[in-house]
Coordinates of C-alpha atoms in Angstrom, one line a residue:
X1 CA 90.2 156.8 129.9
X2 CA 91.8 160.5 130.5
X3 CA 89.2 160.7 134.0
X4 CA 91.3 157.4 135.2
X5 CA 95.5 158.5 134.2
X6 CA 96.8 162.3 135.5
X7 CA 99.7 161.7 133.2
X8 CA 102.2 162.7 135.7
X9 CA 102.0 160.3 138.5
X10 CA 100.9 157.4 136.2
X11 CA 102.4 157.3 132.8
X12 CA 100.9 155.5 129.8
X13 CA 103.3 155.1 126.9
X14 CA 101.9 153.7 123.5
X15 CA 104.2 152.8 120.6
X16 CA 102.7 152.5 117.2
X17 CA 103.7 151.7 113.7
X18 CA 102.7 154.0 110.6
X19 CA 99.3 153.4 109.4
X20 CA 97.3 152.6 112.5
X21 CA 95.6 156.6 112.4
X22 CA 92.5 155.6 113.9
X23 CA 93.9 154.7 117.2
X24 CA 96.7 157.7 117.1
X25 CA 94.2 160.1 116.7
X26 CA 92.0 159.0 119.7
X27 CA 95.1 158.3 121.5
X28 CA 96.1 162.0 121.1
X29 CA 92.8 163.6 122.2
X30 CA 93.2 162.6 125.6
X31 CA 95.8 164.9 126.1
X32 CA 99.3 164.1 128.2
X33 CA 96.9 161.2 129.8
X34 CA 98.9 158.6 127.5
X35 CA 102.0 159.4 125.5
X36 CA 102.0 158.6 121.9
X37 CA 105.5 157.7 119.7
X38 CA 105.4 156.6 115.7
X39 CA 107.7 154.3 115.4
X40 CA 107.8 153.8 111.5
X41 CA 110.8 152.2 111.0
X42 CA 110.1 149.7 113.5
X43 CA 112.7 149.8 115.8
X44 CA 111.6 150.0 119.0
X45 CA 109.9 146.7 117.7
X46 CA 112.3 144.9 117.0
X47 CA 114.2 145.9 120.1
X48 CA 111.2 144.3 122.2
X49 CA 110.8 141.6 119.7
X50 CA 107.7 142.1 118.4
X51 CA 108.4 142.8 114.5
X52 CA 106.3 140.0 113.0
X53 CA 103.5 141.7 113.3
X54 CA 103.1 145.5 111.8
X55 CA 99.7 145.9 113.5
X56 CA 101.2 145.6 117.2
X57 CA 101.3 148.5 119.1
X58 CA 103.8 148.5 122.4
X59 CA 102.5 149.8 125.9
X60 CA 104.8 151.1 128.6
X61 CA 104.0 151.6 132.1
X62 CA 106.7 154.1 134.0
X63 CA 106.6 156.1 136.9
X64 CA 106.6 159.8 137.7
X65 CA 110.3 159.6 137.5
X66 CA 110.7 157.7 133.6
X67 CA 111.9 153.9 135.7
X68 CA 109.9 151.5 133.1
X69 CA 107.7 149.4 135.4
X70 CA 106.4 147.1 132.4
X71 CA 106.0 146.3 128.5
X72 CA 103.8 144.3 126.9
X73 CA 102.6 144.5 123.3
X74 CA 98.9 143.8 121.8
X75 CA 97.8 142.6 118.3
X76 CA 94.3 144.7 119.2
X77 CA 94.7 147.7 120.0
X78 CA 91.4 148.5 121.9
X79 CA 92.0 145.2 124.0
X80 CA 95.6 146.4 124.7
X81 CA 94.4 150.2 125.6
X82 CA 91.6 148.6 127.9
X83 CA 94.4 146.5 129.6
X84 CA 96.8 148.6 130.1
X85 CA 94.8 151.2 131.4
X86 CA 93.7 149.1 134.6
X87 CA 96.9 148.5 135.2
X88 CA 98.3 151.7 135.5
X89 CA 95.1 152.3 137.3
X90 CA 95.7 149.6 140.3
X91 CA 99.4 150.2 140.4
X92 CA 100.5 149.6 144.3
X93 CA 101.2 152.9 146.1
X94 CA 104.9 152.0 145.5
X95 CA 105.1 152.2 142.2
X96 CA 102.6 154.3 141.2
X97 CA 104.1 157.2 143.5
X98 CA 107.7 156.3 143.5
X99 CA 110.1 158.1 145.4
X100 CA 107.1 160.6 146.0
X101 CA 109.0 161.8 149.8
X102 CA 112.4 163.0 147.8
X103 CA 112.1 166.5 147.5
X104 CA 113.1 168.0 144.2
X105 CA 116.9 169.5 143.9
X106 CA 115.6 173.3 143.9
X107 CA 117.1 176.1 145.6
X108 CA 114.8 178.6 147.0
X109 CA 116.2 182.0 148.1
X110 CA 115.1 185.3 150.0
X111 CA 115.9 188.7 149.2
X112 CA 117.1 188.5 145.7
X113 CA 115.8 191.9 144.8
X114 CA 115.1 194.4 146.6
X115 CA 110.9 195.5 147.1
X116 CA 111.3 199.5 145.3
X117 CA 112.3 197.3 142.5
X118 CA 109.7 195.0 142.6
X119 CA 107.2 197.3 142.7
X120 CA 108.9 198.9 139.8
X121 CA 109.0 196.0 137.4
X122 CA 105.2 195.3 138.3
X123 CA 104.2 198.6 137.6
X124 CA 106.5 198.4 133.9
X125 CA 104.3 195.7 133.6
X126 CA 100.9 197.5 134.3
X127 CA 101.9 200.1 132.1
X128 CA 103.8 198.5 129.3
X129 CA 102.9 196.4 126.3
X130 CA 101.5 193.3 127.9
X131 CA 101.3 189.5 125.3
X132 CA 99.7 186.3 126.0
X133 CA 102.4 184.3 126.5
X134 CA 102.2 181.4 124.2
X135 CA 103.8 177.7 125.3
X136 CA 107.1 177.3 123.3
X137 CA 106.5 173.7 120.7
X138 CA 108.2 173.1 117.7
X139 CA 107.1 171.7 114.0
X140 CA 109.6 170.2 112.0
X141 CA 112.1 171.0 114.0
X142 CA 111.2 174.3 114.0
X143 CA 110.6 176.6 116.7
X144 CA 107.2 177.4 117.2
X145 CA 104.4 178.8 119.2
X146 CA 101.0 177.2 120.8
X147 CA 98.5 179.7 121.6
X148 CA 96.3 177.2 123.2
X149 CA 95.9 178.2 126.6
X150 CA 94.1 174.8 127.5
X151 CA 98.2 174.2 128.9
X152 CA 99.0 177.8 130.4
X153 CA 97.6 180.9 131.0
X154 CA 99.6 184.2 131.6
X155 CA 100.8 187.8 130.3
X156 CA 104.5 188.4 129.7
X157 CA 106.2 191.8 129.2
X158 CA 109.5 192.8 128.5
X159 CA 111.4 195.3 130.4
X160 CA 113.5 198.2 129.6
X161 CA 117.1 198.0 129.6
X162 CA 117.7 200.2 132.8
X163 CA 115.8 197.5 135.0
X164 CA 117.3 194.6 133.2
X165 CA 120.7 195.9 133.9
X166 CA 119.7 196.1 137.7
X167 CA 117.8 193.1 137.8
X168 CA 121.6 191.2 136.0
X169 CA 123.7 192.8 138.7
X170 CA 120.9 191.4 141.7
X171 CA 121.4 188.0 140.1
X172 CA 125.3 187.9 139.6
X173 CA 125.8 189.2 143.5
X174 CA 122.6 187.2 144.7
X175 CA 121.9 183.9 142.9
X176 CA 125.3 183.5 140.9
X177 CA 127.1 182.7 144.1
X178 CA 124.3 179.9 145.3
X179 CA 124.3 178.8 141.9
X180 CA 128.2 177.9 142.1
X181 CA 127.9 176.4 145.9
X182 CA 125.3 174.4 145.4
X183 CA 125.2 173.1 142.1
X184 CA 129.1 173.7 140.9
X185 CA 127.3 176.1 138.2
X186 CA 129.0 179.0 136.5
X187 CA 125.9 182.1 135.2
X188 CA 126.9 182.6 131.7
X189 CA 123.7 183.8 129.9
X190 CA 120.1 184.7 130.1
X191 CA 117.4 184.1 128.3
X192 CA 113.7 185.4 128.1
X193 CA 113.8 187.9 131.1
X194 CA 110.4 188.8 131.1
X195 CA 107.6 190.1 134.0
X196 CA 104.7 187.6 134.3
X197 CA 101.2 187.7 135.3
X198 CA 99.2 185.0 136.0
X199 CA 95.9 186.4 137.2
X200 CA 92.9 184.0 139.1
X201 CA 90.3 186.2 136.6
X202 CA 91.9 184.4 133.5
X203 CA 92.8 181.1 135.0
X204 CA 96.1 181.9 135.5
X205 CA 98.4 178.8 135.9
X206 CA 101.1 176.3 134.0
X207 CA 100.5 172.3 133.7
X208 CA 103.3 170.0 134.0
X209 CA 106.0 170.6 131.3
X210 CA 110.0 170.7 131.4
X211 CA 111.8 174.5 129.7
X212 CA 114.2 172.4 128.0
X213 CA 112.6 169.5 125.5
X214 CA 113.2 171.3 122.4
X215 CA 115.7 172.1 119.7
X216 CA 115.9 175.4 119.9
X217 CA 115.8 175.3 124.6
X218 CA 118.2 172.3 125.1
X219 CA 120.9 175.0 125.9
X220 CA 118.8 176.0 128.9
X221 CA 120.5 175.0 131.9
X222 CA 118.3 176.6 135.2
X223 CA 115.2 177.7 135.0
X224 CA 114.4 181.0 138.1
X225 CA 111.9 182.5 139.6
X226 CA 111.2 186.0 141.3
X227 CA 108.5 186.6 143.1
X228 CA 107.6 190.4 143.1
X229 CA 104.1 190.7 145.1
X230 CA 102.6 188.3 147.9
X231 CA 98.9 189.3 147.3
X232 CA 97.7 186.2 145.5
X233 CA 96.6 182.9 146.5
X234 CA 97.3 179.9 145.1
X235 CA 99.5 179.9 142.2
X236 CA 102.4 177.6 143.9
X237 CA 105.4 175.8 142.1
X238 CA 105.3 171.7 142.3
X239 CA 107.6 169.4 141.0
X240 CA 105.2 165.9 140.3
X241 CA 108.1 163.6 139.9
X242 CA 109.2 164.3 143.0
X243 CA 107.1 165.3 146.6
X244 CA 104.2 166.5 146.3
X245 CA 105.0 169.5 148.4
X246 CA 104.3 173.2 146.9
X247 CA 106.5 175.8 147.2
X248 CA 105.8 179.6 147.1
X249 CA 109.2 182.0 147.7
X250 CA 108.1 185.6 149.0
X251 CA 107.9 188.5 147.5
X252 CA 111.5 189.5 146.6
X253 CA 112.7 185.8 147.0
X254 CA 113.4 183.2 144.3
X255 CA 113.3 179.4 143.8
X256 CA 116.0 177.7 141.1
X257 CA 115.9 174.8 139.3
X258 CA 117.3 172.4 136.5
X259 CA 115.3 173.2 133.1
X260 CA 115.1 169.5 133.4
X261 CA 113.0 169.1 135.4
X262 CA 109.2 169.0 135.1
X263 CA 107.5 171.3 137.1
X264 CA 103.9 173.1 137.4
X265 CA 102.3 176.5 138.5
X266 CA 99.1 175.5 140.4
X267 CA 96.2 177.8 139.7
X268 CA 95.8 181.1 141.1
X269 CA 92.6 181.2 143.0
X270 CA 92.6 184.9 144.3
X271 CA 94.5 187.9 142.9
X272 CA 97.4 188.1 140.8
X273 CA 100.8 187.0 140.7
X274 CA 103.9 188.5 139.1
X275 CA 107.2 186.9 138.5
X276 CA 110.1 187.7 136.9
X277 CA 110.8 184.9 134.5
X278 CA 114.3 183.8 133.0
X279 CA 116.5 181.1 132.1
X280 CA 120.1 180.5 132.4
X281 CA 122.7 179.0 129.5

């Protein structure tokens, strides 16, 4: 089943009620391929009308940009998994890739640094204390931390307060104004300024996800990021919902987005890439 779905382009939503654990747990091993919810209280159910039965599960087709294409429910869940999978499968082009020529509302920018402090903040990386950066989850509502790096692979480092002073005054001359004309937004605060590595010797890259799906990241507003070297290949920013173009800003030059929106960093097939990394309240 996961060798037929990407989960990004074609999305597979299953709904089921408490108890059926066989079928959640096989459901869950194929990864973002199909999208599980519990609905134990029944009522996305009994919005769809299908309450009569507690052993009905719901399926959802939608595309890359969350429209629901289709809904139907099944009293076996195998035959309803089966069926729903073709579907999504032989989706015309039109829905299956919807809206796939709009490109995504990111700002990409030159010169937001300048290269002595690129080089800088690489070399503070080289030579500082360098962490596997771990994807950001929750449990219970709690913030925590997946080490799994089946998602995303890279090293993060922090950086001494002389840079990050420089590197807040670049941004509040640099990106603050195109910020404000573009998107009527107003800097207030960072978050998680950090140097990143993601190096084609480790796998180096980031699958689809969005920066602000959680409890403790819904008060990220735009996500940026700095590119401080060139030599690297691979290892571009995509956004699936939207074209499938890649983008790759220069060294010293920056692309912006909504936390929002889901985005990926493709492999890195040759070298290394660092990136300052940060967030915006």
């Amino acid at each position: 089943m996961s060798a037929q779905l990407d989960g990004v382009a074609r999305l597979l939503f299953v709904v089921l009620p408490s108890g059926n654990d066989t079928l959640n747990a096989e459901l869950r091993a194929l990864g973002d391929a199909v999208r599980v919810l519990l609905d134990d209280d029944l009522t996305l159910h009994h919005a769809f009308g299908v309450s009569e039965k507690r052993s009905d599960s719901l399926w959802f087709v939608a595309n890359p940009r969350l429209k629901l294409l289709y809904a139907q429910s099944f009293p076996d869940d195998m035959v309803g998994a089966r069926t729903m999978v073709e579907l999504a499968r032989y989706l015309p082009p039109d829905l299956a890739h919807y809206n796939r020529q709009t490109p995504p509302p990111a700002l990409l920018m030159e010169s937001v640094i300048e290269p002595s402090l690129c080089q800088e903040l690489i070399e503070t990386h080289l030579l500082g204390d360098r962490y596997a950066s771990p994807a950001q989850t929750e449990i219970g509502g709690q913030a925590a931390q997946d080490h799994d790096n089946t998602r995303k692979s890279r090293t993060d480092s922090e950086i001494p307060e002389r840079l990050r002073n420089l590197v807040i005054k670049r941004l509040a001359a640099r990106v603050a104004p195109e910020l404000k004309r573009a998107y009527q937004f107003d800097m207030h605060g960072i978050e998680r300024l950090v140097v990143a590595c993601y190096d084609a010797a480790t796998g180096g890259r980031f699958d689809p996800h969005r920066d602000n799906t959680l409890t403790h990241t819904r008060d990220r507003k735009f996500a940026i990021s700095i590119n401080l070297n060139d030599e690297y290949d691979g290892g571009y920013i995509g956004f699936p919902e939207y074209t499938g173009t890649l983008y790759r800003p220069p060294a010293t030059g920056a692309i912006a987005f909504s936390c929002s929106l889901m985005h990926v960093v493709t492999p890195i097939t040759k070298g290394r890439r660092f990136a300052l990394l940060l967030f915006l309240t």
